[in-house]
Every structure is written in structure tokens, then in C-alpha cells.
Coordinates of N, CA and C in Angstrom, one line a residue:
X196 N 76.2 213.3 -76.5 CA 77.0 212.8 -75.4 C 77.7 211.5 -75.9
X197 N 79.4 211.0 -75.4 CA 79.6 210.0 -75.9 C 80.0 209.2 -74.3
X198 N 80.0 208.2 -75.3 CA 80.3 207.2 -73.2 C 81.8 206.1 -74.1
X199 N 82.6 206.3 -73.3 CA 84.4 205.8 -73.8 C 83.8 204.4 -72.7
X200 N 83.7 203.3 -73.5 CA 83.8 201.9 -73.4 C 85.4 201.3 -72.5
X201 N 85.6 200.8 -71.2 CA 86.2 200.3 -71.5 C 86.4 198.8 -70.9
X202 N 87.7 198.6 -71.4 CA 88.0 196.5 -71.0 C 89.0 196.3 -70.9
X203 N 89.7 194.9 -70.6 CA 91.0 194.4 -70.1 C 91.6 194.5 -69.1
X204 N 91.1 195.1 -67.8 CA 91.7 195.5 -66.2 C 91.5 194.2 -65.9
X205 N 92.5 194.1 -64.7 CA 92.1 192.9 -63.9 C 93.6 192.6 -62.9
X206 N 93.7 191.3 -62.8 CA 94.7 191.2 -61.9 C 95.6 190.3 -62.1
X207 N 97.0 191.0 -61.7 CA 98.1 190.1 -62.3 C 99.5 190.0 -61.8
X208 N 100.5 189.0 -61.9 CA 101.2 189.2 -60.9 C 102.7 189.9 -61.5
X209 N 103.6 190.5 -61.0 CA 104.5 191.2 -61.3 C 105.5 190.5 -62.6
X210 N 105.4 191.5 -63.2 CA 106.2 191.0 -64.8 C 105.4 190.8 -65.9
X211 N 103.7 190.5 -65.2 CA 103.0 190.0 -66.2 C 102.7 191.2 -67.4
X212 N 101.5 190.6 -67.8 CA 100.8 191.7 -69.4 C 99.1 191.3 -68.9
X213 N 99.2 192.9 -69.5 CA 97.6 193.1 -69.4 C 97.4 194.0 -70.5
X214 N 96.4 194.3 -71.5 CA 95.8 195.0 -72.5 C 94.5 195.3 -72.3
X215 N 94.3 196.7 -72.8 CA 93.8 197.9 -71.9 C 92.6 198.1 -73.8
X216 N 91.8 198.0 -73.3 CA 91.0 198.5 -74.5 C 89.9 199.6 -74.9
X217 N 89.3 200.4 -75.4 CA 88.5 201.5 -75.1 C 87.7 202.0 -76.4
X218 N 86.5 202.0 -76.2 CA 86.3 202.3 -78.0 C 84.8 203.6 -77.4
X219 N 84.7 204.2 -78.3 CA 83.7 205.3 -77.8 C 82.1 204.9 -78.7
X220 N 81.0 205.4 -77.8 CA 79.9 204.7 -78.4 C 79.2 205.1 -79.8
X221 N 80.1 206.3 -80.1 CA 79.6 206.6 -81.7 C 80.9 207.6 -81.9
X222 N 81.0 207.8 -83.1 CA 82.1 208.4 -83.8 C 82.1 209.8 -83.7
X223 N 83.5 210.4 -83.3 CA 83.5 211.6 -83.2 C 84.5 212.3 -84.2
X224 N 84.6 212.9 -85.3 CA 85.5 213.4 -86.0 C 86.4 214.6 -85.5
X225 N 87.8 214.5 -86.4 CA 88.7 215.2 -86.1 C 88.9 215.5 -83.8
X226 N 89.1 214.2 -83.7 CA 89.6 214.7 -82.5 C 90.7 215.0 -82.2
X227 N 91.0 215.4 -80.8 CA 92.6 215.5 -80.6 C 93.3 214.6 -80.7
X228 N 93.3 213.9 -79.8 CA 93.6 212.6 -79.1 C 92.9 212.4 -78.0
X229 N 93.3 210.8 -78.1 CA 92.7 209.9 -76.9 C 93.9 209.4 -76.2
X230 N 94.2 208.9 -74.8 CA 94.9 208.4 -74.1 C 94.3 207.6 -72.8
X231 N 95.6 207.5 -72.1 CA 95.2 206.3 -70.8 C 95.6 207.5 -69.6
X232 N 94.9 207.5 -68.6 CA 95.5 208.4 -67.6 C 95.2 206.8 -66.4
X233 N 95.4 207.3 -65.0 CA 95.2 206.4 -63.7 C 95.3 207.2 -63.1
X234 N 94.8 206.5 -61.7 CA 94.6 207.1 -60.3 C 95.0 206.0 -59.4
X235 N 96.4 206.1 -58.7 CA 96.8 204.7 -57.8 C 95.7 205.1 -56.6
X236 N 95.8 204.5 -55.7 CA 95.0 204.7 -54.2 C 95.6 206.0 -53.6
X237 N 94.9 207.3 -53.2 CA 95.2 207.8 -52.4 C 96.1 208.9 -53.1
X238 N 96.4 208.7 -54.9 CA 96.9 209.8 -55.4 C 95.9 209.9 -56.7
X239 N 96.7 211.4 -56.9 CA 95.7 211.9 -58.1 C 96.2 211.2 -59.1
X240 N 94.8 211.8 -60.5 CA 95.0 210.9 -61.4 C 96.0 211.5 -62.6
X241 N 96.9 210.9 -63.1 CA 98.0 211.0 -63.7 C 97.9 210.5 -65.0
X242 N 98.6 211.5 -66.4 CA 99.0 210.6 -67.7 C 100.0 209.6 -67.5
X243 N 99.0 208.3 -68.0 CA 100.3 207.2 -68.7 C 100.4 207.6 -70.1
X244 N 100.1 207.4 -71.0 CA 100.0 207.6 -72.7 C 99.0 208.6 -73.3
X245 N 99.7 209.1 -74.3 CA 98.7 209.5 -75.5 C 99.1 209.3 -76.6
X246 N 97.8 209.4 -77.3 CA 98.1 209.3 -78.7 C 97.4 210.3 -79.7
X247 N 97.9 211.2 -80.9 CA 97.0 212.2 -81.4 C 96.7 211.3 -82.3
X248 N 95.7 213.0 -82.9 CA 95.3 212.3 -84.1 C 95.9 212.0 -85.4
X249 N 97.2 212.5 -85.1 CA 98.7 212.0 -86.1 C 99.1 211.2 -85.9
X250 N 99.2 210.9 -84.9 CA 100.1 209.6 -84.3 C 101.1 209.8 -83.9
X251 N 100.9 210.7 -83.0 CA 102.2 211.6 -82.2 C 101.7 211.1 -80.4
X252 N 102.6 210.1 -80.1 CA 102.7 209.5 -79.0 C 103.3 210.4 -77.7
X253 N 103.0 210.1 -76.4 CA 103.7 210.6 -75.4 C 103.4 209.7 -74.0
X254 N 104.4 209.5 -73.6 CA 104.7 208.5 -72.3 C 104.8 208.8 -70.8
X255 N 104.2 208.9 -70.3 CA 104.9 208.9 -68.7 C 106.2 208.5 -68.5
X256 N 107.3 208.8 -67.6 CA 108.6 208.5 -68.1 C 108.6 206.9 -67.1
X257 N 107.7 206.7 -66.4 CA 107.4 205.5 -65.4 C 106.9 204.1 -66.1
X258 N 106.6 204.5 -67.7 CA 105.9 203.4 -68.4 C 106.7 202.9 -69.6
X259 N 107.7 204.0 -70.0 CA 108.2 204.0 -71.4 C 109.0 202.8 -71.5
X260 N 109.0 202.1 -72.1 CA 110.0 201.2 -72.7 C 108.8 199.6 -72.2
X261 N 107.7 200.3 -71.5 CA 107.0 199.0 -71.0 C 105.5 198.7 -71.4
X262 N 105.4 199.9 -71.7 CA 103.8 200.2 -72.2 C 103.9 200.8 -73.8
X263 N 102.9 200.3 -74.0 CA 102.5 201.0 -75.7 C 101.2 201.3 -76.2
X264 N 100.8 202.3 -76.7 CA 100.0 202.9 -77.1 C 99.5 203.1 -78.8
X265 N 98.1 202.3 -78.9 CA 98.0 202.2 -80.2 C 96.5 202.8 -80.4
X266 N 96.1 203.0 -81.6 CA 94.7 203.5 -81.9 C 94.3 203.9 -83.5
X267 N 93.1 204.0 -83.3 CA 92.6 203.6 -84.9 C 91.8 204.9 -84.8
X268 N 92.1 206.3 -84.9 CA 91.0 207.4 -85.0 C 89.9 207.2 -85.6
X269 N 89.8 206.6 -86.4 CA 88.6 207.1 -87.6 C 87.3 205.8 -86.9
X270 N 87.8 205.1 -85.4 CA 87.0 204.2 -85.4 C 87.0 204.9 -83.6
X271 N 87.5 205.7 -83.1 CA 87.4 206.1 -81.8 C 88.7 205.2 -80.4
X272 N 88.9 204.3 -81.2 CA 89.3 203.2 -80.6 C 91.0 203.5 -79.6
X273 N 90.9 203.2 -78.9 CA 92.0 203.0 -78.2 C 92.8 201.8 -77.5
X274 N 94.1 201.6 -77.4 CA 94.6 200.1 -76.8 C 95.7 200.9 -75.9
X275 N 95.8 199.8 -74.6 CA 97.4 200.3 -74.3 C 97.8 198.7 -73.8
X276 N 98.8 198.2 -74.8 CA 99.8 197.1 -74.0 C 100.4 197.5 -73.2
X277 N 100.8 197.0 -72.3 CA 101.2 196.7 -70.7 C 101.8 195.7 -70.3
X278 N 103.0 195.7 -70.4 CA 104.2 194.6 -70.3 C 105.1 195.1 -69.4
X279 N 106.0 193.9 -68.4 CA 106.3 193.9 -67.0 C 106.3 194.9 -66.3
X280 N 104.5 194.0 -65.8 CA 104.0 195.2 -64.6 C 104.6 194.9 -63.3
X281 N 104.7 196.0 -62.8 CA 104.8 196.2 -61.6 C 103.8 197.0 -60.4
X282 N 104.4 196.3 -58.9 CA 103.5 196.8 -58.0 C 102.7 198.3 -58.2
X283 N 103.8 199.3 -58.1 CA 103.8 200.6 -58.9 C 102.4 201.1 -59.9
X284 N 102.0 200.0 -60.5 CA 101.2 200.3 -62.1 C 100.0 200.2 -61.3
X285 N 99.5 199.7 -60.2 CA 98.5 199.3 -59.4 C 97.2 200.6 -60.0
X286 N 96.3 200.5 -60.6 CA 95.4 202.0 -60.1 C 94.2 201.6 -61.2
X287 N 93.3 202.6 -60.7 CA 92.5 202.6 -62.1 C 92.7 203.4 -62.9
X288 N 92.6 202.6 -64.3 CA 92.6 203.0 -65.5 C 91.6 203.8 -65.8
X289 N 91.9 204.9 -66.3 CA 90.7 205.8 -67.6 C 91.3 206.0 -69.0
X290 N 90.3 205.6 -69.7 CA 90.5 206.4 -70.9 C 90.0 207.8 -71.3
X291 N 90.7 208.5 -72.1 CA 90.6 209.9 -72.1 C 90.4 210.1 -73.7
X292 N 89.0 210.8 -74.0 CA 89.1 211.2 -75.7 C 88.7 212.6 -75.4
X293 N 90.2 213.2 -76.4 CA 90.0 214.7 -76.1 C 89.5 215.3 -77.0
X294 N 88.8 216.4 -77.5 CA 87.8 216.8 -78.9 C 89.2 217.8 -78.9
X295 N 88.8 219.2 -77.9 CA 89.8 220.0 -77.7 C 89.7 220.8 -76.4
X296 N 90.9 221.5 -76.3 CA 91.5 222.0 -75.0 C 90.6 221.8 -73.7
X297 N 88.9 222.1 -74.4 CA 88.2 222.8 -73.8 C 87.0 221.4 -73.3
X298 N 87.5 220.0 -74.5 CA 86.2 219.1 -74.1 C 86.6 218.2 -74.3
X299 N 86.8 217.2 -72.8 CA 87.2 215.7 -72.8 C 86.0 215.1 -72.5
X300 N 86.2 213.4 -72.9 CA 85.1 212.9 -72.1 C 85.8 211.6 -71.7
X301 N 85.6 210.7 -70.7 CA 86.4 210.0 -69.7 C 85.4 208.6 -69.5
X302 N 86.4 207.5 -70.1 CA 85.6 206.2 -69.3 C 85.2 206.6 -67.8
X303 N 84.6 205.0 -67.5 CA 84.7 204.9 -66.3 C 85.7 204.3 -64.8
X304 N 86.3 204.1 -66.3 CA 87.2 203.3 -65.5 C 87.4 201.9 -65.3
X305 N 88.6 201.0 -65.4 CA 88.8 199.6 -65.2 C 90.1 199.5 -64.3
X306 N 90.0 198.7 -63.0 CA 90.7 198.6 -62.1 C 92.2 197.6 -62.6
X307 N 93.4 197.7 -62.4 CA 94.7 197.0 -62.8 C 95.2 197.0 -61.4
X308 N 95.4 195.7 -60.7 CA 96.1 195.3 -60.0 C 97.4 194.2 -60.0
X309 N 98.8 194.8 -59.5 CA 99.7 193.7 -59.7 C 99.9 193.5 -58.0
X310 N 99.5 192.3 -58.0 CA 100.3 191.8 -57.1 C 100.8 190.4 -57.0
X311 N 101.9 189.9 -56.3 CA 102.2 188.5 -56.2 C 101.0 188.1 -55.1

């Protein structure tokens, strides 16, 4: 079993930055990728970012040009900068490490709130 670590949620007011961190509790080789998904209030949970294990990136089209996606495979580790947030970005965060098609395993979760 692995358990995806994560840190950096919290609260913040519109425009700000928040950084999003996730590291898994022992090393898994050759994964797919890892990424960030959310769940605002009241809707399902949705991709913000991924990243493989090439380093072949992909965006929600609601985050691109605002958010960024970085990671170190060989250590499990995941980041996502988060720059001018808005109301919108409100939700909890998951991190997602995928082995393949067939086997993900999912933080718990860290809550991101923007509000003034």
C-alpha cells in the first residue's frame, strides 16, 4: 500500500499564491503519472494538472497560464504552484499517483480556499 502525503492548502485572498505539495510514503517505480485533481462544494471531482513520467504535462483549460505543475518521479514527489487565485479554485485538493490505467492511489486531501 502507498499513502500520497499531502501540504500547502489553506486560505487565501484573491490574486494570491499557494503551493501544493505531495510526496508518496515509499517509492514506486515506472509510474504513469501523478497529478492534482479537486472537488469544489457540491461538484464532482475534476483534473487540474498532470504530469507523466516523461514530463508530458496537461492542464485544465480553467488553470493554464495560472498554475504549474512540477515533479521529481524517481522521488514520487509532486508540486503544483498556484498563482492568481480566484474564487472559482475554491475546493479540495487531491493528489493522484497513477501506476496504470487500472491502479491509482489518492491523498487525502488538503482544503484551498480563496476568499476576500
Amino acid at each position: 500500500q502507498v499513502q500520497l502525503v499531502e501540504s500547502g492548502g489553506g486560505s487565501v485572498q484573491p490574486g494570491g499564491s499557494l503551493r501544493l505539495s505531495c510526496v508518496a510514503s515509499r517509492i514506486i517505480f515506472s509510474i504513469y503519472s501523478m497529478g492534482w485533481y479537486r472537488q469544489p462544494p457540491g461538484k464532482q471531482r475534476e483534473l487540474v494538472a498532470s504530469i507523466t513520467r516523461t514530463g508530458v504535462t496537461n492542464y485544465a483549460d480553467s488553470v493554464k497560464g495560472r498554475f504549474t505543475i512540477s515533479g521529481d518521479n524517481a522521488k514520487n514527489t509532486v508540486y503544483l504552484q498556484m498563482n492568481s487565485l480566484k474564487p472559482e479554485d475554491t475546493a479540495v485538493y487531491y493528489c493522484n499517483l497513477r501506476v496504470s490505467v487500472s491502479l491509482d492511489y489518492w491523498g487525502q486531501g488538503t482544503q484551498v480556499t480563496v476568499s476576500s
